[in-house]
């Protein structure tokens, strides 16, 4: 018998599919991310008497052989708390283990956040990727964003609500003019959608928010990073022409030398060195 992966509603119970209901009703065993969440869902769907096992990253190694053994002779369904099993949870490892054991796998279509957010964003979808959660530290986040944006395709991300502001601030450093779409509590009663640059969204999002958060970043064709020497040469050239610090920073930003705010500090420092040198002469 196939091991059947069944997506569950993201927030609106009516998003359950007819095929999902059939498999949940017929299952001898339902493998869930959190059995407490699964029980609430089954109760809402008026499905009773199903055996429930928990399958998480912490117990996956121990439970996987038992799940596969049951799946050889019984109807076994795999679910998650919300959405498609295997997306940001260990379900994909179970698929691989089943294939290796010669057990067929079936995946039902249904609710899934990444493609829905991609479409809601209105950003180009000829190519897009799901990136999961950004790293938790600032340095790692900036590097991850830089790597992802170099691919020049729409990227979809999850984020914890209490880290959203910090994450968008880091994105603003890497790509200050990026087009961003944020959705909170997708499909739920208090769903919220925001579009703008990272800084614009930060200004509109409270520091303390609740609920599930996902965001999309449009393809970002950033100008190639200039060599340090060429940046200083450009600064010196404009300063020699009588340019003021703010004007020089503005011109260089438009020419792709980097973020205007960071350039301002660099131009100011360069001007101070130049003035000191002239005074000594």
JSON list of C-alpha atoms in Angstrom, two decimals, residues 1 11 15 25 28 31 58 66 71 74 78 85 103 120 127 138 152 154-155 159 177 184 188 198 200 212 218 273 280:
[
{"chain": "A", "resi": 1, "resn": "UNK", "atom": "CA", "xyz": [0.00, 0.00, 0.00]},
{"chain": "A", "resi": 11, "resn": "UNK", "atom": "CA", "xyz": [-6.19, 28.20, 8.57]},
{"chain": "A", "resi": 15, "resn": "UNK", "atom": "CA", "xyz": [-9.72, 24.18, 2.31]},
{"chain": "A", "resi": 25, "resn": "UNK", "atom": "CA", "xyz": [-11.31, 8.49, 7.15]},
{"chain": "A", "resi": 28, "resn": "UNK", "atom": "CA", "xyz": [-5.47, 2.84, 10.07]},
{"chain": "A", "resi": 31, "resn": "UNK", "atom": "CA", "xyz": [1.31, 10.20, 11.35]},
{"chain": "A", "resi": 58, "resn": "UNK", "atom": "CA", "xyz": [13.62, 14.69, 17.28]},
{"chain": "A", "resi": 66, "resn": "UNK", "atom": "CA", "xyz": [7.90, 1.49, 12.56]},
{"chain": "A", "resi": 71, "resn": "UNK", "atom": "CA", "xyz": [2.68, 1.05, 5.69]},
{"chain": "A", "resi": 74, "resn": "UNK", "atom": "CA", "xyz": [-2.08, -0.90, 6.29]},
{"chain": "A", "resi": 78, "resn": "UNK", "atom": "CA", "xyz": [1.21, 11.44, 6.90]},
{"chain": "A", "resi": 85, "resn": "UNK", "atom": "CA", "xyz": [3.91, 17.65, 4.80]},
{"chain": "A", "resi": 103, "resn": "UNK", "atom": "CA", "xyz": [7.19, 1.30, -0.44]},
{"chain": "A", "resi": 120, "resn": "UNK", "atom": "CA", "xyz": [-0.19, 36.62, -4.22]},
{"chain": "A", "resi": 127, "resn": "UNK", "atom": "CA", "xyz": [11.44, 31.10, -11.91]},
{"chain": "A", "resi": 138, "resn": "UNK", "atom": "CA", "xyz": [22.45, 39.04, 11.32]},
{"chain": "A", "resi": 152, "resn": "UNK", "atom": "CA", "xyz": [17.64, 37.06, -9.87]},
{"chain": "A", "resi": 154, "resn": "UNK", "atom": "CA", "xyz": [11.48, 35.57, -6.89]},
{"chain": "A", "resi": 155, "resn": "UNK", "atom": "CA", "xyz": [12.26, 34.03, -3.51]},
{"chain": "A", "resi": 159, "resn": "UNK", "atom": "CA", "xyz": [9.89, 33.97, 9.29]},
{"chain": "A", "resi": 177, "resn": "UNK", "atom": "CA", "xyz": [15.29, 48.97, -3.05]},
{"chain": "A", "resi": 184, "resn": "UNK", "atom": "CA", "xyz": [0.58, 37.34, 7.91]},
{"chain": "A", "resi": 188, "resn": "UNK", "atom": "CA", "xyz": [-7.15, 33.14, 8.48]},
{"chain": "A", "resi": 198, "resn": "UNK", "atom": "CA", "xyz": [12.15, 46.45, 3.35]},
{"chain": "A", "resi": 200, "resn": "UNK", "atom": "CA", "xyz": [8.83, 50.76, 4.21]},
{"chain": "A", "resi": 212, "resn": "UNK", "atom": "CA", "xyz": [2.42, 32.89, 10.88]},
{"chain": "A", "resi": 218, "resn": "UNK", "atom": "CA", "xyz": [11.03, 40.13, -6.21]},
{"chain": "A", "resi": 273, "resn": "UNK", "atom": "CA", "xyz": [41.58, 62.67, 4.63]},
{"chain": "A", "resi": 280, "resn": "UNK", "atom": "CA", "xyz": [49.63, 69.65, 5.37]}
]
